Coordinates of C-alpha atoms in Angstrom, one line a residue:
M1 CA 35.5 42.0 -2.9
H2 CA 39.2 42.6 -0.8
L3 CA 39.1 45.6 1.2
V4 CA 43.0 46.6 2.6
T5 CA 43.0 49.2 6.5
W6 CA 47.2 50.1 7.0
N7 CA 48.7 52.5 8.6
V8 CA 51.8 52.7 7.1
G9 CA 53.3 55.7 9.3
T10 CA 54.6 57.6 6.7
A11 CA 56.9 55.3 5.1
S12 CA 57.1 54.5 1.8
P13 CA 55.7 51.0 -0.1
P14 CA 57.1 47.8 0.7
P15 CA 58.8 45.8 -2.1
D16 CA 56.1 43.2 -2.2
V17 CA 52.1 43.1 -2.0
T18 CA 51.4 40.1 -3.4
S19 CA 50.1 38.5 -0.4
L20 CA 48.6 41.6 1.4
L21 CA 46.5 41.4 -2.3
Q22 CA 46.1 38.1 -2.6
L23 CA 47.4 38.0 -6.0
N24 CA 48.9 34.7 -5.4
S25 CA 47.4 31.6 -7.9
L26 CA 45.5 30.0 -5.5
S27 CA 43.0 32.9 -4.2
P28 CA 39.8 33.8 -6.7
T29 CA 40.3 36.7 -9.2
M30 CA 39.3 39.3 -7.1
D31 CA 36.2 42.6 -8.9
M32 CA 37.0 45.3 -6.7
Y33 CA 40.1 45.8 -4.9
V34 CA 39.3 49.2 -1.7
I35 CA 42.7 50.6 0.1
G36 CA 42.6 52.7 2.7
L37 CA 45.7 54.6 4.6
Q38 CA 46.6 56.4 7.9
E39 CA 49.6 58.4 8.3
V40 CA 50.5 59.0 4.8
N41 CA 53.4 60.7 3.7
S42 CA 50.8 63.8 2.8
R43 CA 54.1 65.9 1.2
I44 CA 53.4 65.5 -3.1
T45 CA 56.3 65.1 -4.8
N46 CA 55.1 64.8 -8.0
F47 CA 52.6 65.2 -10.5
L48 CA 52.0 62.5 -13.2
S49 CA 49.5 62.2 -15.7
D50 CA 47.0 61.7 -13.3
L51 CA 44.1 64.3 -12.0
A52 CA 43.5 63.1 -8.3
F53 CA 46.6 62.0 -5.6
D54 CA 49.6 60.5 -7.8
D55 CA 51.5 60.5 -4.3
P56 CA 53.6 56.7 -3.8
W57 CA 51.9 54.5 -3.0
S58 CA 48.5 56.0 -5.7
I59 CA 51.3 54.8 -8.4
F60 CA 53.0 51.5 -6.3
F61 CA 49.7 49.8 -6.0
M62 CA 48.6 51.3 -9.9
T63 CA 51.2 49.5 -10.6
V64 CA 51.0 46.3 -9.1
L65 CA 47.2 46.2 -10.5
S66 CA 46.2 47.5 -13.6
P67 CA 48.7 45.2 -15.9
L68 CA 46.6 43.2 -14.2
G69 CA 43.1 44.3 -15.2
Y70 CA 41.9 46.6 -13.0
I71 CA 42.0 50.6 -13.2
K72 CA 41.8 52.7 -11.0
V73 CA 37.8 55.0 -10.7
I74 CA 38.2 58.5 -10.6
V75 CA 36.5 61.0 -7.9
H76 CA 34.6 64.3 -7.7
I77 CA 37.4 66.7 -9.2
F78 CA 37.1 70.4 -9.0
S79 CA 38.2 72.4 -11.6
V80 CA 37.5 76.6 -11.6
T81 CA 38.8 77.1 -15.3
A82 CA 36.7 74.8 -16.3
G83 CA 33.3 76.7 -14.4
K84 CA 32.3 73.4 -13.6
E85 CA 32.9 70.5 -12.0
N86 CA 34.3 67.8 -14.7
V87 CA 36.9 65.7 -15.6
C88 CA 38.6 66.4 -18.9
P89 CA 41.0 65.6 -20.9
D90 CA 42.3 69.2 -21.8
T91 CA 45.7 69.9 -20.4
S92 CA 45.2 73.7 -19.7
L93 CA 42.6 73.0 -17.4
E94 CA 45.5 70.0 -16.0
M95 CA 47.6 71.8 -13.7
T96 CA 44.4 73.7 -12.4
V97 CA 43.4 70.8 -10.6
L98 CA 46.1 69.6 -9.4
Y99 CA 46.7 72.9 -7.9
L100 CA 43.6 72.3 -6.7
L101 CA 44.3 69.0 -5.3
Q102 CA 47.1 69.7 -3.4
L103 CA 46.1 71.5 -1.4
S104 CA 43.4 69.4 -0.3
S105 CA 45.6 66.7 0.8
V106 CA 46.5 69.9 3.3
R107 CA 43.7 70.0 4.4
M108 CA 42.7 66.2 5.0
Q109 CA 46.3 65.4 5.6
G110 CA 47.8 61.5 6.0
L111 CA 44.2 59.2 4.2
L112 CA 44.1 57.6 1.7
L113 CA 40.9 55.6 0.1
L114 CA 42.0 53.8 -3.0
V115 CA 39.0 52.0 -5.0
F116 CA 40.4 49.3 -8.8
V117 CA 37.4 47.5 -10.4
K118 CA 38.3 45.1 -13.3
H119 CA 37.4 46.5 -16.3
A120 CA 34.1 44.4 -16.6
H121 CA 32.3 46.9 -14.1
L122 CA 32.6 50.2 -15.0
P123 CA 30.3 51.3 -17.1
F124 CA 28.4 49.6 -13.8
I125 CA 29.7 52.1 -11.6
R126 CA 28.3 55.1 -11.4
D127 CA 27.5 58.6 -9.3
V128 CA 31.3 58.5 -7.5
H129 CA 31.6 61.1 -5.0
T130 CA 34.6 61.5 -2.7
H131 CA 34.4 63.6 0.8
Y132 CA 36.6 63.9 4.2
T133 CA 35.8 65.4 7.4
R134 CA 37.6 67.0 9.7
T135 CA 37.8 65.7 13.4
G136 CA 39.5 66.7 17.0
L137 CA 39.5 70.7 18.6
Y138 CA 37.5 72.5 16.5
G139 CA 39.0 70.5 12.8
Y140 CA 42.5 71.2 13.8
W141 CA 43.9 67.9 14.1
G142 CA 44.1 67.3 10.3
N143 CA 46.0 64.2 10.5
K144 CA 42.6 62.3 12.5
G145 CA 39.5 62.3 10.9
G146 CA 38.0 60.1 8.0
V147 CA 37.5 59.6 4.4
T148 CA 34.6 59.1 1.5
V149 CA 34.2 57.4 -1.5
R150 CA 30.3 56.3 -2.9
M151 CA 28.6 55.2 -6.0
S152 CA 26.0 53.6 -6.7
L153 CA 27.2 49.6 -8.4
Y154 CA 24.6 47.5 -10.3
G155 CA 22.2 50.6 -9.4
H156 CA 22.9 50.2 -5.5
T157 CA 24.9 52.4 -3.7
I158 CA 28.0 51.5 -1.5
C159 CA 30.2 53.8 0.7
F160 CA 33.6 53.5 1.9
I161 CA 34.8 54.9 5.5
N162 CA 38.2 55.5 5.5
C163 CA 39.0 57.0 9.6
H164 CA 41.9 57.2 12.2
L165 CA 40.3 58.2 15.1
P166 CA 42.1 59.8 18.4
A167 CA 44.6 57.5 19.6
H168 CA 44.8 57.1 23.7
M169 CA 42.9 54.2 26.4
E170 CA 41.4 57.6 27.8
N171 CA 39.3 58.3 24.7
T172 CA 37.0 55.7 23.8
E173 CA 33.8 58.6 23.8
Q174 CA 36.1 60.6 21.8
R175 CA 36.5 58.3 19.7
L176 CA 33.0 57.6 19.5
D177 CA 32.3 61.0 18.9
D178 CA 34.2 61.6 16.2
F179 CA 33.0 58.4 13.8
E180 CA 29.1 59.9 14.0
K181 CA 29.9 63.8 13.5
I182 CA 31.6 61.6 10.0
L183 CA 28.5 59.5 9.9
E184 CA 26.5 63.2 9.7
M185 CA 28.1 64.8 7.0
Q186 CA 26.8 64.9 4.0
F187 CA 27.9 65.4 0.4
E188 CA 27.6 68.5 -1.2
E189 CA 26.1 66.9 -4.2
E190 CA 22.5 66.8 -4.7
N191 CA 20.6 62.7 -4.8
I192 CA 22.8 61.7 -3.1
P193 CA 21.8 59.9 0.5
S194 CA 23.2 60.2 3.6
T195 CA 26.2 58.7 4.5
L196 CA 24.0 55.7 6.9
D197 CA 21.5 55.6 3.9
H198 CA 23.6 53.5 1.5
D199 CA 22.8 50.2 0.7
V200 CA 26.0 49.0 2.5
L201 CA 28.2 51.0 3.9
F202 CA 32.0 49.6 4.8
W203 CA 33.3 51.4 7.8
F204 CA 37.4 51.0 8.3
G205 CA 40.6 52.0 9.3
D206 CA 43.0 52.4 12.2
L207 CA 40.2 53.3 14.4
N208 CA 42.6 53.6 17.5
F209 CA 40.1 51.0 20.0
R210 CA 43.1 49.1 23.0
I211 CA 42.0 46.8 24.9
A212 CA 40.8 47.8 28.5
D213 CA 41.9 46.9 32.1
Y214 CA 43.6 43.8 31.3
G215 CA 47.5 44.3 32.7
I216 CA 50.1 44.1 29.8
H217 CA 51.1 40.7 31.4
F218 CA 48.0 39.1 31.0
V219 CA 47.7 40.5 27.4
R220 CA 50.6 39.1 26.2
E221 CA 50.1 35.9 27.7
S222 CA 46.7 35.4 26.0
I223 CA 48.0 36.7 22.6
N224 CA 51.0 34.0 23.4
N225 CA 48.9 31.2 23.6
K226 CA 46.1 32.2 20.7
R227 CA 43.6 32.8 23.8
F228 CA 42.5 36.0 22.4
N229 CA 38.6 34.8 23.2
L230 CA 39.7 36.0 26.7
L231 CA 40.3 39.6 25.2
W232 CA 37.6 40.2 23.0
E233 CA 34.7 41.1 25.5
K234 CA 37.8 43.9 27.4
D235 CA 38.0 45.2 23.7
Q236 CA 36.7 48.9 24.1
L237 CA 34.7 48.7 20.4
N238 CA 33.3 45.1 21.8
M239 CA 31.7 47.1 25.1
A240 CA 30.6 49.7 22.9
K241 CA 29.1 48.2 20.4
K242 CA 27.1 46.7 24.1
K243 CA 26.0 50.0 24.3
E244 CA 25.9 52.6 21.8
A245 CA 22.6 51.4 19.5
F246 CA 24.5 53.2 15.6
L247 CA 27.2 50.7 16.3
Q248 CA 24.8 48.1 16.6
E249 CA 23.9 47.7 13.1
F250 CA 27.7 47.0 12.1
I251 CA 29.2 43.6 11.4
E252 CA 32.6 42.2 12.2
G253 CA 34.2 39.2 11.7
P254 CA 36.0 38.0 14.2
L255 CA 39.0 38.4 15.8
Q256 CA 41.0 35.5 15.7
F257 CA 44.6 37.1 14.8
K258 CA 47.1 38.7 17.2
P259 CA 46.6 42.3 18.0
T260 CA 47.9 43.9 15.3
Y261 CA 49.2 47.2 17.3
K262 CA 52.1 48.5 18.2
F263 CA 55.3 46.9 16.9
D264 CA 58.9 47.4 16.5
L265 CA 59.4 48.2 13.1
H266 CA 61.0 45.0 10.4
S267 CA 60.0 42.8 13.6
D268 CA 56.5 41.0 14.8
V269 CA 57.7 41.6 18.3
Y270 CA 55.6 43.9 20.5
D271 CA 56.9 47.0 21.4
T272 CA 60.4 47.3 23.5
S273 CA 60.7 50.9 24.1
E274 CA 59.9 52.4 27.8
K275 CA 56.1 53.3 26.7
K276 CA 55.8 49.2 26.1
R277 CA 52.3 49.8 24.7
K278 CA 50.1 47.1 25.7
P279 CA 48.7 45.9 22.9
A280 CA 45.9 46.4 21.2
W281 CA 43.2 45.6 17.7
T282 CA 43.7 49.3 16.5
D283 CA 43.0 48.4 12.7
R284 CA 39.5 47.0 12.0
I285 CA 36.8 46.3 8.9
L286 CA 32.7 46.1 9.7
W287 CA 29.9 46.5 7.8
R288 CA 26.3 47.5 8.1
V289 CA 23.9 46.3 5.5
K290 CA 20.6 48.5 4.8
S291 CA 18.2 45.7 4.6
L292 CA 19.5 44.1 7.7
C293 CA 18.9 47.1 9.6
Q294 CA 15.1 47.6 8.0
R295 CA 14.7 44.1 9.3
A296 CA 15.3 44.1 12.4
S297 CA 12.8 47.3 13.3
K298 CA 10.2 46.0 10.9
E299 CA 10.5 41.8 12.0
D300 CA 7.3 40.9 10.8
E301 CA 6.7 43.0 7.6
F302 CA 10.2 42.8 6.1
S303 CA 10.6 40.4 3.5
E304 CA 13.3 38.5 1.6
E305 CA 12.1 39.4 -1.6
E306 CA 13.5 42.7 -0.2
Q307 CA 16.7 42.2 0.8
T308 CA 18.5 42.8 -3.1
I309 CA 22.3 43.0 -1.8
S310 CA 23.8 40.7 1.1
V311 CA 27.5 40.6 2.9
T312 CA 29.1 37.1 3.3
L313 CA 33.0 37.6 5.0
N314 CA 35.3 34.9 3.5
N315 CA 37.8 35.8 5.8
Y316 CA 39.4 38.5 8.0
I317 CA 43.2 38.2 9.2
S318 CA 46.5 40.4 9.6
H319 CA 48.9 39.9 7.6
M320 CA 52.7 40.4 10.1
S321 CA 55.7 39.7 7.6
Y322 CA 55.0 43.4 6.6
G323 CA 57.0 45.2 9.2
I324 CA 57.1 49.6 7.2
S325 CA 55.0 50.7 10.5
D326 CA 54.1 49.4 14.1
H327 CA 50.5 48.5 13.2
K328 CA 50.0 45.4 11.1
P329 CA 47.8 45.7 7.3
V330 CA 44.4 43.6 8.2
T331 CA 43.1 42.8 5.4
G332 CA 38.7 41.8 4.9
T333 CA 37.9 39.4 2.0
F334 CA 33.4 39.8 0.6
G335 CA 31.3 38.5 -1.0
L336 CA 28.7 40.7 -2.2
E337 CA 25.6 39.2 -4.3
L338 CA 23.0 42.0 -5.6
K339 CA 21.1 41.7 -8.2
P340 CA 21.5 43.9 -11.0
L341 CA 18.8 46.9 -11.5
L342 CA 21.3 47.7 -14.0
S343 CA 21.9 45.0 -17.2
E344 CA 23.4 47.0 -20.0
P345 CA 26.0 50.2 -20.1
L346 CA 24.1 54.1 -20.9
V347 CA 26.6 53.7 -23.6
T348 CA 28.2 50.8 -25.9
L349 CA 30.4 51.4 -28.4
S350 CA 32.5 49.3 -30.9
P351 CA 35.6 50.0 -33.4
E352 CA 35.3 50.2 -37.1
G353 CA 37.2 49.0 -39.3
E354 CA 40.7 48.7 -39.4
W355 CA 43.1 50.6 -36.8
S356 CA 45.8 52.2 -37.4
A357 CA 48.3 55.1 -37.7
E358 CA 48.3 55.0 -41.8
H359 CA 44.9 56.9 -41.8
D360 CA 42.2 58.2 -39.6
V361 CA 39.9 55.9 -37.5
L362 CA 36.4 56.0 -37.6
L363 CA 33.8 54.1 -33.6
S364 CA 30.3 54.8 -34.1
Y365 CA 28.6 54.6 -30.2
S366 CA 24.9 54.2 -28.8
A367 CA 23.4 55.6 -25.8
V368 CA 20.3 53.9 -24.0
P369 CA 17.2 57.0 -24.1
G370 CA 17.2 59.3 -21.8
F371 CA 20.8 59.4 -21.2
P372 CA 22.1 63.1 -20.3
S373 CA 24.6 64.0 -22.4
S374 CA 27.3 66.5 -22.4
A375 CA 29.4 68.8 -25.0
W376 CA 31.8 67.9 -22.2
D377 CA 32.1 64.4 -23.1
W378 CA 34.9 62.7 -24.4
I379 CA 36.0 58.6 -25.6
G380 CA 39.0 58.1 -24.9
L381 CA 41.4 55.7 -26.8
F382 CA 43.2 53.5 -23.2
K383 CA 45.8 50.3 -23.9
V384 CA 44.1 47.3 -22.5
T385 CA 46.9 48.4 -19.1
F386 CA 45.2 51.1 -18.0
R387 CA 45.4 52.6 -14.9
H388 CA 43.0 55.8 -14.5
A389 CA 40.3 57.3 -16.6
N390 CA 42.8 59.8 -17.7
D391 CA 45.4 57.2 -18.9
Y392 CA 44.0 57.4 -22.5
V393 CA 46.8 57.3 -25.5
T394 CA 44.1 60.4 -27.3
Y395 CA 40.7 61.1 -27.8
A396 CA 38.2 62.7 -28.7
W397 CA 35.8 64.7 -27.7
V398 CA 31.6 63.4 -28.8
E399 CA 30.0 66.3 -30.4
D400 CA 33.0 68.3 -31.2
D401 CA 34.5 65.0 -33.3
E402 CA 31.1 63.8 -34.8
I403 CA 30.8 63.1 -38.8
S404 CA 27.3 61.1 -38.3
S405 CA 24.3 60.4 -36.3
N406 CA 21.1 58.6 -37.0
K407 CA 18.9 57.3 -35.3
D408 CA 21.2 53.8 -34.4
G409 CA 23.8 55.9 -32.9
K410 CA 26.4 57.9 -34.0
Q411 CA 29.7 58.2 -35.9
V412 CA 33.1 59.8 -34.5
Y413 CA 36.7 60.2 -35.9
M414 CA 40.1 59.8 -34.3
S415 CA 43.3 61.9 -36.4
A416 CA 45.6 59.2 -37.5
A417 CA 48.1 61.6 -35.8
E418 CA 46.9 60.5 -32.9
I419 CA 47.0 57.1 -33.5
P420 CA 49.9 54.9 -32.3
D421 CA 52.1 53.9 -35.2
V422 CA 53.9 51.3 -32.7
G423 CA 50.3 49.2 -33.1
G424 CA 49.1 47.5 -29.8
E425 CA 45.9 45.9 -27.9
F426 CA 43.4 49.2 -27.2
L427 CA 40.4 49.4 -26.3
L428 CA 37.6 52.5 -26.6
G429 CA 35.9 54.0 -22.6
Y430 CA 33.4 56.6 -23.2
Y431 CA 33.5 58.6 -20.5
S432 CA 30.3 61.1 -19.4
N433 CA 31.3 64.7 -17.6
N434 CA 27.6 64.9 -15.5
L435 CA 28.0 61.0 -14.4
Q436 CA 31.8 61.8 -13.8
S437 CA 33.0 58.4 -14.9
I438 CA 33.2 55.5 -17.7
V439 CA 30.3 54.5 -18.9
G440 CA 30.7 52.2 -21.9
I441 CA 33.6 50.2 -22.4
S442 CA 35.0 48.6 -25.5
Q443 CA 35.6 44.9 -26.4
P444 CA 39.4 45.8 -26.5
F445 CA 40.6 45.7 -30.2
Q446 CA 44.1 45.7 -31.8
V447 CA 45.8 48.1 -33.7
I448 CA 48.2 46.8 -36.2
Y449 CA 51.6 48.1 -36.6
L450 CA 52.4 50.9 -38.6
E451 CA 55.9 49.3 -39.7
A452 CA 54.0 46.0 -40.2
L453 CA 51.9 47.5 -43.2
I454 CA 54.8 49.6 -45.0
I455 CA 56.2 45.7 -45.7

């Protein structure tokens, strides 16, 4: 898993993020990308096919990652027209959903949290939910707070919190109070664990902790000499971890990179303005593993077998070449080793026979016993480079378009008029309304080019 935090200072995306996302051929292929941005320009000007934010940054990362086989995980959406929570391809609902999302972007402006996964993992990511928490004076600081995404990954619960905490040297206590408030928030849905009850919790963002006591000249000299260790003990977050019990459960890699704030734009030179801000490690990534906390509290009662998930930090670095804002992005690459509690998808599906726009086509699917199907469930036909659950070419309602059913499974048809005549490589995905996610995906298959059939 590759995790990014970046305060982009309302700037537009850079021309290239190859190094930021470690997309060079020497890097191992990631299974998941988690991207947390702060100070994103909150004026949403374009609504395209995606029912979630189609801001320039979301579009940018989808454009980069989708051709490589990564899908943006669609999150919780509420539609008043439907009278229920759903993501569905009914175009009569689309503008209502977009309008609601535009309102929410104003309410939690400036924070964006994106999660991308490889195709193969999609059926094992379930129960995706989001929440936002505004902090500050009665919640009126609209660009400070936290955005949270939680999910079940192969049966294990994982939570991501992207934060932008209050600035300035003197506001350490306010930062800690705000983070505690974010941790205490509860998801509205029933049977969702509290934030700290997730198996793994990642906390990251522009946390705004500063380097206390030392003067700017000592700090800069230590940085120039790469003696970062001289500054660690006066880092406000490190100092707080020694005093605050709830912070001691969070782990962070060593700060072996330059402080990431504050730089002149488009340079690697620290602030030369009249204010001459003292450099600081404001941009951080921490994590918490619930089983390790239980082990610490139970001591001898905790067995190794109880630890079904572990987190290993492979690297923790900043990226000095990016200069669109006064912060440098920070990334952490993690290995998540887990014992899958889920080994089979809820739905297995495949195309039947030859597919082309010359005739109606069939697909078959079967679900595991007890699967919570719904009249709102649908099966989408997707290009193999699809970006998110609503990026389908066409779809079929599983109940309305069903033509046969038996103990081995069911058959559904799609009209020839909706099959692309240009052909190409596609796959099928089953979207569960109750679980708010794609719970089954087929192997890629070919739709035959119609003109080739005629010839």
